[in-house]
Short mmCIF file of C-alpha atoms and ligand atoms in Angstrom, two decimals:
data_model
loop_
_atom_site.label_atom_id
_atom_site.label_comp_id
_atom_site.label_asym_id
_atom_site.label_seq_id
_atom_site.Cartn_x
_atom_site.Cartn_y
_atom_site.Cartn_z
CA MET W 998 -16.43 17.92 -30.79
CA ALA W 999 -17.07 21.67 -30.52
CA THR W 1000 -14.75 23.49 -28.14
CA MET W 1001 -14.75 26.87 -26.45
CA GLN W 1002 -12.31 29.00 -24.50
CA GLY W 1003 -12.72 29.25 -20.76
CA VAL W 1004 -11.00 31.56 -18.30
CA TYR W 1005 -9.32 30.07 -15.22
CA LEU W 1006 -7.76 31.86 -12.27
CA PRO W 1007 -4.54 30.17 -11.11
CA GLY W 1008 -4.28 32.48 -8.10
CA ASN W 1009 -1.24 34.61 -8.81
CA SER W 1010 -3.13 37.63 -10.18
CA THR W 1011 -3.15 36.22 -13.69
CA VAL W 1012 -5.75 34.58 -15.86
CA GLU W 1013 -5.33 31.44 -17.92
CA PHE W 1014 -7.24 30.38 -21.05
CA LYS W 1015 -8.02 26.75 -21.72
CA ASP W 1016 -9.84 25.07 -24.58
CA VAL W 1017 -12.61 22.86 -23.29
CA PRO W 1018 -15.51 20.99 -24.90
CA VAL W 1019 -18.83 22.80 -25.19
CA PRO W 1020 -20.91 20.96 -22.56
CA GLU W 1021 -24.03 18.95 -23.30
CA PRO W 1022 -27.05 19.53 -21.03
CA GLY W 1023 -28.29 16.47 -19.15
CA PRO W 1024 -31.71 16.04 -17.51
CA GLY W 1025 -32.68 19.15 -15.56
CA GLN W 1026 -29.95 21.18 -17.23
CA VAL W 1027 -29.72 23.84 -19.92
CA LEU W 1028 -26.91 25.19 -22.07
CA VAL W 1029 -26.67 28.97 -21.84
CA LYS W 1030 -24.86 31.07 -24.46
CA MET W 1031 -23.09 33.69 -22.37
CA LYS W 1032 -23.86 37.32 -23.12
CA ALA W 1033 -22.49 39.07 -20.04
CA SER W 1034 -20.41 37.78 -17.13
CA SER W 1035 -19.30 40.33 -14.58
CA ILE W 1036 -16.52 40.23 -12.00
CA CYS W 1037 -17.36 40.34 -8.28
CA GLY W 1038 -15.17 41.61 -5.44
CA SER W 1039 -15.15 38.05 -4.06
CA ASP W 1040 -13.46 36.80 -7.23
CA ILE W 1041 -10.62 39.22 -6.55
CA ARG W 1042 -10.45 38.66 -2.78
CA ALA W 1043 -10.73 34.87 -2.65
CA ILE W 1044 -9.53 33.61 -6.06
CA TYR W 1045 -7.68 36.00 -8.37
CA ARG W 1046 -4.89 37.19 -6.08
CA GLU W 1047 -4.55 33.88 -4.30
CA HIS W 1048 -6.81 30.97 -3.49
CA LEU W 1049 -7.91 32.04 -0.03
CA GLY W 1050 -11.37 30.58 0.08
CA LYS W 1051 -12.48 27.63 2.15
CA GLY W 1052 -15.74 25.67 2.11
CA PRO W 1053 -18.27 27.57 -0.03
CA GLU W 1054 -15.50 29.93 -1.17
CA ALA W 1055 -12.98 27.22 -2.12
CA TYR W 1056 -12.08 27.56 -5.79
CA GLN W 1057 -11.91 24.18 -7.52
CA ASN W 1058 -9.99 25.22 -10.65
CA VAL W 1059 -13.13 25.60 -12.72
CA ILE W 1060 -14.06 28.19 -15.34
CA ALA W 1061 -14.40 31.45 -13.38
CA GLY W 1062 -17.28 33.89 -13.24
CA HIS W 1063 -20.21 33.74 -10.81
CA GLU W 1064 -22.33 36.52 -12.32
CA PRO W 1065 -23.50 34.91 -15.57
CA CYS W 1066 -26.30 36.08 -17.83
CA GLY W 1067 -27.19 34.80 -21.29
CA GLN W 1068 -29.62 33.03 -23.56
CA ILE W 1069 -30.65 29.40 -23.47
CA VAL W 1070 -29.60 27.59 -26.65
CA LYS W 1071 -30.31 24.00 -25.62
CA VAL W 1072 -32.57 22.33 -23.06
CA GLY W 1073 -31.66 18.90 -21.68
CA PRO W 1074 -34.08 15.95 -21.66
CA ASN W 1075 -37.35 16.50 -19.75
CA GLY W 1076 -36.94 20.27 -19.41
CA LYS W 1077 -39.64 21.68 -17.16
CA ALA W 1078 -39.85 25.45 -17.49
CA CYS W 1079 -37.06 26.81 -19.67
CA LYS W 1080 -37.01 26.84 -23.43
CA GLU W 1081 -34.59 27.71 -26.17
CA GLY W 1082 -34.29 31.46 -26.64
CA ASP W 1083 -35.09 32.35 -23.00
CA ARG W 1084 -32.96 35.19 -21.66
CA VAL W 1085 -31.82 34.20 -18.20
CA VAL W 1086 -29.74 35.37 -15.27
CA LEU W 1087 -28.25 32.65 -13.11
CA TYR W 1088 -28.76 32.36 -9.39
CA HIS W 1089 -25.13 31.51 -8.94
CA ILE W 1090 -25.29 28.57 -6.58
CA SER W 1091 -26.78 25.17 -7.21
CA GLY W 1092 -27.73 23.59 -3.88
CA CYS W 1093 -28.80 20.09 -2.86
CA GLY W 1094 -32.44 21.18 -3.16
CA CYS W 1095 -33.44 19.19 -0.09
CA CYS W 1096 -32.09 20.99 2.99
CA GLU W 1097 -33.86 23.73 4.93
CA ASP W 1098 -31.82 26.52 3.33
CA CYS W 1099 -32.41 25.22 -0.19
CA LYS W 1100 -36.12 24.87 0.51
CA HIS W 1101 -36.15 28.56 1.42
CA GLY W 1102 -34.33 29.33 -1.83
CA TYR W 1103 -31.09 30.23 -0.03
CA MET W 1104 -28.88 27.78 -1.89
CA ILE W 1105 -26.05 30.10 -0.91
CA SER W 1106 -26.33 28.68 2.61
CA CYS W 1107 -26.70 25.01 1.61
CA ARG W 1108 -24.17 22.90 3.52
CA SER W 1109 -24.52 19.71 1.52
CA PRO W 1110 -21.42 18.42 -0.32
CA LEU W 1111 -23.64 18.61 -3.43
CA ARG W 1112 -23.69 22.41 -3.24
CA ALA W 1113 -21.66 24.01 -6.04
CA ALA W 1114 -21.38 27.66 -7.01
CA TYR W 1115 -20.78 28.64 -10.62
CA GLY W 1116 -17.23 29.94 -10.97
CA TRP W 1117 -16.17 28.40 -7.65
CA GLN W 1118 -16.91 24.66 -7.62
CA ARG W 1119 -18.50 24.23 -11.05
CA ASP W 1120 -17.84 25.98 -14.34
CA GLY W 1121 -18.90 29.62 -14.39
CA GLY W 1122 -19.67 32.32 -16.93
CA HIS W 1123 -16.26 33.28 -18.31
CA ALA W 1124 -16.66 31.11 -21.41
CA ASP W 1125 -18.88 31.13 -24.47
CA TYR W 1126 -21.29 28.64 -22.92
CA LEU W 1127 -22.39 27.69 -19.43
CA LEU W 1128 -23.92 24.41 -18.37
CA ALA W 1129 -26.61 25.40 -15.87
CA GLU W 1130 -29.21 23.71 -13.71
CA GLU W 1131 -32.62 24.70 -14.98
CA ASN W 1132 -33.77 25.49 -11.45
CA THR W 1133 -31.08 28.17 -11.06
CA CYS W 1134 -32.31 30.13 -14.11
CA VAL W 1135 -34.29 33.32 -13.55
CA LYS W 1136 -35.95 34.87 -16.59
CA LEU W 1137 -34.74 38.33 -17.45
CA PRO W 1138 -37.48 40.89 -18.19
CA GLU W 1139 -37.33 42.31 -21.74
CA SER W 1140 -36.49 45.81 -20.55
CA LEU W 1141 -33.26 44.65 -18.89
CA SER W 1142 -30.00 44.12 -20.74
CA TYR W 1143 -27.75 41.13 -20.26
CA VAL W 1144 -25.33 43.37 -18.36
CA ASP W 1145 -28.19 44.42 -16.06
CA GLY W 1146 -28.88 40.73 -15.48
CA ALA W 1147 -25.26 39.79 -14.80
CA LEU W 1148 -25.01 42.54 -12.21
CA CYS W 1149 -28.05 41.12 -10.41
CA ALA W 1150 -26.59 37.60 -10.18
CA CYS W 1151 -24.45 38.49 -7.18
CA GLY W 1152 -23.81 42.22 -6.58
CA PHE W 1153 -27.28 43.74 -6.90
CA GLY W 1154 -28.82 40.61 -5.40
CA THR W 1155 -26.57 40.97 -2.36
CA ALA W 1156 -27.43 44.65 -1.94
CA TYR W 1157 -31.16 43.98 -2.40
CA GLU W 1158 -31.21 41.18 0.15
CA ALA W 1159 -29.51 43.35 2.77
CA LEU W 1160 -31.90 46.28 2.21
CA ARG W 1161 -34.90 43.98 2.18
CA ARG W 1162 -33.76 42.34 5.40
CA VAL W 1163 -33.45 45.66 7.23
CA GLY W 1164 -36.78 46.76 5.73
CA VAL W 1165 -35.63 49.95 4.00
CA SER W 1166 -38.46 52.35 3.17
CA GLY W 1167 -39.28 55.99 2.59
CA ARG W 1168 -39.00 56.54 6.35
CA ASP W 1169 -35.26 55.95 6.22
CA ARG W 1170 -32.16 57.98 5.56
CA MET W 1171 -29.25 55.81 4.50
CA LEU W 1172 -25.47 55.87 4.68
CA VAL W 1173 -23.46 53.59 2.39
CA THR W 1174 -19.85 52.93 3.38
CA GLY W 1175 -17.86 51.61 0.40
CA LEU W 1176 -18.90 52.83 -3.04
CA GLY W 1177 -17.65 49.88 -5.07
CA PRO W 1178 -20.15 47.96 -7.20
CA VAL W 1179 -22.16 46.63 -4.23
CA GLY W 1180 -22.22 50.05 -2.56
CA LEU W 1181 -23.48 51.66 -5.76
CA ALA W 1182 -26.08 48.91 -6.04
CA ALA W 1183 -27.21 49.57 -2.46
CA ALA W 1184 -27.52 53.27 -3.21
CA MET W 1185 -29.49 52.70 -6.43
CA LEU W 1186 -31.84 50.15 -4.86
CA GLY W 1187 -32.20 52.00 -1.54
CA LYS W 1188 -33.30 55.09 -3.43
CA ALA W 1189 -35.78 53.06 -5.48
CA MET W 1190 -37.16 51.61 -2.23
CA GLY W 1191 -37.85 55.15 -1.06
CA ALA W 1192 -34.90 55.95 1.20
CA ARG W 1193 -32.86 59.12 1.03
CA ILE W 1194 -29.25 58.18 0.42
CA VAL W 1195 -27.80 60.92 2.56
CA ALA W 1196 -24.16 59.98 2.09
CA GLY W 1197 -21.70 57.48 0.72
CA THR W 1198 -18.05 57.10 1.65
CA ASP W 1199 -15.01 55.54 0.01
CA VAL W 1200 -11.22 55.82 0.07
CA SER W 1201 -10.86 55.59 -3.71
CA PRO W 1202 -10.97 58.94 -5.54
CA GLY W 1203 -12.10 57.14 -8.71
CA ARG W 1204 -15.05 55.57 -6.94
CA LEU W 1205 -16.03 58.82 -5.19
CA LYS W 1206 -16.02 60.55 -8.56
CA LEU W 1207 -18.15 57.85 -10.20
CA ALA W 1208 -20.69 57.92 -7.34
CA GLU W 1209 -20.92 61.68 -7.78
CA GLN W 1210 -21.43 61.38 -11.54
CA LEU W 1211 -24.12 58.75 -11.14
CA GLY W 1212 -25.98 60.97 -8.68
CA LEU W 1213 -26.98 58.03 -6.51
CA VAL W 1214 -25.88 59.57 -3.21
CA GLU W 1215 -26.64 63.10 -2.02
CA ASN W 1216 -23.19 63.59 -0.50
CA VAL W 1217 -20.02 61.84 -1.56
CA LEU W 1218 -17.54 61.80 1.32
CA PRO W 1219 -13.92 60.64 1.51
CA ALA W 1220 -13.72 57.93 4.18
CA ASP W 1221 -11.50 59.95 6.52
CA ASP W 1222 -11.62 61.17 10.14
CA ASP W 1223 -14.15 63.89 9.29
CA ALA W 1224 -16.74 61.58 7.78
CA TYR W 1225 -18.53 60.89 11.08
CA GLU W 1226 -19.06 64.58 11.87
CA LYS W 1227 -20.23 65.26 8.35
CA VAL W 1228 -22.86 62.51 8.44
CA MET W 1229 -24.03 63.76 11.84
CA ASP W 1230 -24.31 67.31 10.47
CA LEU W 1231 -26.30 66.05 7.49
CA THR W 1232 -28.79 64.27 9.75
CA GLY W 1233 -29.43 66.91 12.39
CA GLY W 1234 -27.01 65.21 14.77
CA ARG W 1235 -29.01 61.97 14.83
CA GLY W 1236 -27.36 59.68 12.31
CA CYS W 1237 -29.01 57.56 9.63
CA GLU W 1238 -31.90 55.21 10.29
CA VAL W 1239 -30.16 52.64 8.06
CA THR W 1240 -26.46 52.18 7.41
CA ILE W 1241 -24.88 49.57 5.18
CA ASP W 1242 -21.22 48.65 4.95
CA CYS W 1243 -20.18 47.35 1.54
CA SER W 1244 -16.44 47.87 1.98
CA ALA W 1245 -15.35 45.29 4.58
CA ALA W 1246 -12.83 47.82 5.92
CA PRO W 1247 -12.81 47.75 9.74
CA SER W 1248 -12.82 51.56 9.88
CA ALA W 1249 -15.82 51.74 7.53
CA ARG W 1250 -17.75 49.14 9.53
CA LEU W 1251 -17.13 51.22 12.61
CA LEU W 1252 -18.16 54.40 10.81
CA ALA W 1253 -21.41 52.77 9.64
CA LEU W 1254 -22.22 51.64 13.18
CA ARG W 1255 -21.35 55.02 14.75
CA CYS W 1256 -23.49 56.81 12.16
CA THR W 1257 -26.54 54.63 12.84
CA ARG W 1258 -29.35 56.50 14.54
CA GLN W 1259 -30.56 55.38 17.95
CA TRP W 1260 -32.97 52.42 17.34
CA GLY W 1261 -31.62 52.21 13.78
CA ARG W 1262 -30.41 49.25 11.74
CA CYS W 1263 -26.91 48.60 10.47
CA VAL W 1264 -26.06 45.83 8.02
CA TYR W 1265 -22.69 44.42 7.02
CA VAL W 1266 -22.34 42.89 3.56
CA GLY W 1267 -18.68 43.61 2.69
CA GLU W 1268 -16.83 40.28 2.97
CA GLY W 1269 -13.66 39.39 4.85
CA ASN W 1270 -11.69 41.27 7.48
CA ASP W 1271 -12.85 42.04 11.03
CA VAL W 1272 -14.01 44.87 13.27
CA THR W 1273 -13.54 45.85 16.90
CA PHE W 1274 -15.82 48.20 18.79
CA ASP W 1275 -17.07 49.03 22.26
CA VAL W 1276 -20.28 47.09 22.43
CA SER W 1277 -22.14 49.03 25.13
CA PRO W 1278 -21.84 52.60 23.81
CA LEU W 1279 -22.07 51.67 20.12
CA LEU W 1280 -24.56 48.82 19.98
CA ILE W 1281 -26.42 48.06 23.20
CA HIS W 1282 -27.12 51.51 24.61
CA PRO W 1283 -28.18 53.07 21.30
CA GLN W 1284 -30.57 50.11 20.78
CA ILE W 1285 -29.14 49.29 17.38
CA THR W 1286 -29.89 46.14 15.41
CA LEU W 1287 -26.81 44.87 13.58
CA TYR W 1288 -27.38 42.48 10.67
CA GLY W 1289 -25.17 40.28 8.54
CA SER W 1290 -26.46 39.35 5.11
CA TRP W 1291 -24.96 36.96 2.56
CA VAL W 1292 -25.99 37.02 -1.12
CA THR W 1293 -29.73 36.44 -1.65
CA SER W 1294 -32.33 33.76 -2.30
CA LEU W 1295 -33.48 32.39 -5.61
CA TYR W 1296 -36.91 33.95 -5.18
CA HIS W 1297 -35.54 37.31 -4.09
CA LEU W 1298 -33.40 37.38 -7.24
CA GLU W 1299 -36.55 36.78 -9.26
CA GLU W 1300 -38.35 39.49 -7.31
CA LEU W 1301 -35.41 41.86 -7.83
CA VAL W 1302 -35.39 41.64 -11.62
CA GLU W 1303 -39.16 42.15 -11.66
CA LEU W 1304 -38.85 45.23 -9.46
CA ILE W 1305 -35.94 46.68 -11.44
CA ASP W 1306 -38.12 46.37 -14.52
CA ARG W 1307 -41.05 48.10 -12.78
CA TRP W 1308 -38.90 50.79 -11.19
CA GLY W 1309 -37.25 51.57 -14.51
CA ILE W 1310 -33.74 51.64 -13.07
CA ARG W 1311 -30.67 50.26 -14.84
CA PRO W 1312 -27.96 48.43 -12.89
CA GLU W 1313 -25.72 48.62 -15.97
CA GLU W 1314 -25.22 52.34 -15.28
CA THR W 1315 -22.77 51.25 -12.58
CA CYS W 1316 -20.79 49.19 -15.11
CA THR W 1317 -18.00 51.36 -16.47
CA GLU W 1318 -15.79 48.64 -17.97
CA ARG W 1319 -16.97 46.21 -20.66
CA LEU W 1320 -14.38 43.94 -22.21
CA PRO W 1321 -14.46 40.88 -24.45
CA LEU W 1322 -13.49 37.47 -23.07
CA ALA W 1323 -10.11 37.65 -24.84
CA GLU W 1324 -9.27 40.63 -22.59
CA ALA W 1325 -10.14 38.87 -19.35
CA ALA W 1326 -6.65 39.56 -17.96
CA GLU W 1327 -7.17 43.29 -18.39
CA ALA W 1328 -10.70 43.00 -16.95
CA TYR W 1329 -9.41 41.33 -13.78
CA ASP W 1330 -6.60 43.84 -13.47
CA ARG W 1331 -9.10 46.72 -13.57
CA ALA W 1332 -11.38 45.05 -11.05
CA ASP W 1333 -8.38 44.47 -8.77
CA LYS W 1334 -7.34 48.15 -8.88
CA ALA W 1335 -10.77 49.14 -7.47
CA GLN W 1336 -10.82 52.58 -9.05
CA THR W 1337 -13.70 51.97 -11.46
CA GLY W 1338 -17.32 50.90 -11.45
CA LYS W 1339 -18.33 47.34 -12.23
CA VAL W 1340 -16.20 45.35 -14.68
CA CYS W 1341 -18.09 43.04 -17.03
CA ILE W 1342 -17.02 40.58 -19.70
CA VAL W 1343 -19.38 40.91 -22.65
CA PHE W 1344 -19.87 38.55 -25.59
CA ASP W 1345 -20.79 39.05 -29.21
CA ASP W 1346 -24.06 37.55 -30.36
ZN1 ZN R 2063 -20.09 37.65 -5.74
ZN1 ZN R 2064 -29.22 22.29 0.31
#
């Protein structure tokens, strides 16, 4: 039987390699040869350092990697839409298919025990092959690379969903707090949707420098005590019509809310942690709408890759680290240090 190496995360900031059989696709399934499989902040927060996750974030000792992108090499019996040779990005959760959330395409929110996310409860993309449900495959437009696709599977999808939900347009000025991979994605997509990305903040000098180099935000600001005044100065004292927190830091969430213009919209996507603020002066009196947004829907992922193709933007520009599977330990270490852009495991053809 053919075997392959898979990467597992035992939860003590190390990675483990195991030899496992190459899976065989059953009905409704496809076998995907992995081409790119990026690392998400959630992998670091909830799995790599220690197994913190519960429920949908509980790691079940499977092959890691929930941002998989590759090429279909085998279609199981009675395949409906996918064929051998298709380039696909995976919507990274397979839901029950029958509940209200699944019917809306938000398998992320499925609460059935049948729900399983790649890299969390079922094998993910850090191996040569991935066994995938056909209905979680989204075809990758020709103009996009496999790395572009991998980045859409969670990070760019999450940023897109949040911006779509708050209805970002050319009428908006935007502040992004947290310039990690999701923050950079929000800046790139927000700009493509017509907004002016007035400022982005971060505590990491490496990330501030990268954001500056990429030219995605007009002003790159250290997330310190002066940031609020600076954003106010940049917006004629009014604040931004849209603010998005991608950092999960309580201080950054507060900064995003304080920098939201009266009647504006603020959205939190950075996961974990908490925030405390005075509700009347910061939320109720300024008439602000505060959103939470978690990942995206299957259809919005499909819409996103189509739009990225039409807009001619390249998510992979935010990916500064590309390593082979054999160097997964180094890849996770770099992602954990949070000084770089996106980290992606890439595979030979
Ligand atoms: Zn993720
Ligand atoms: Zn469901």
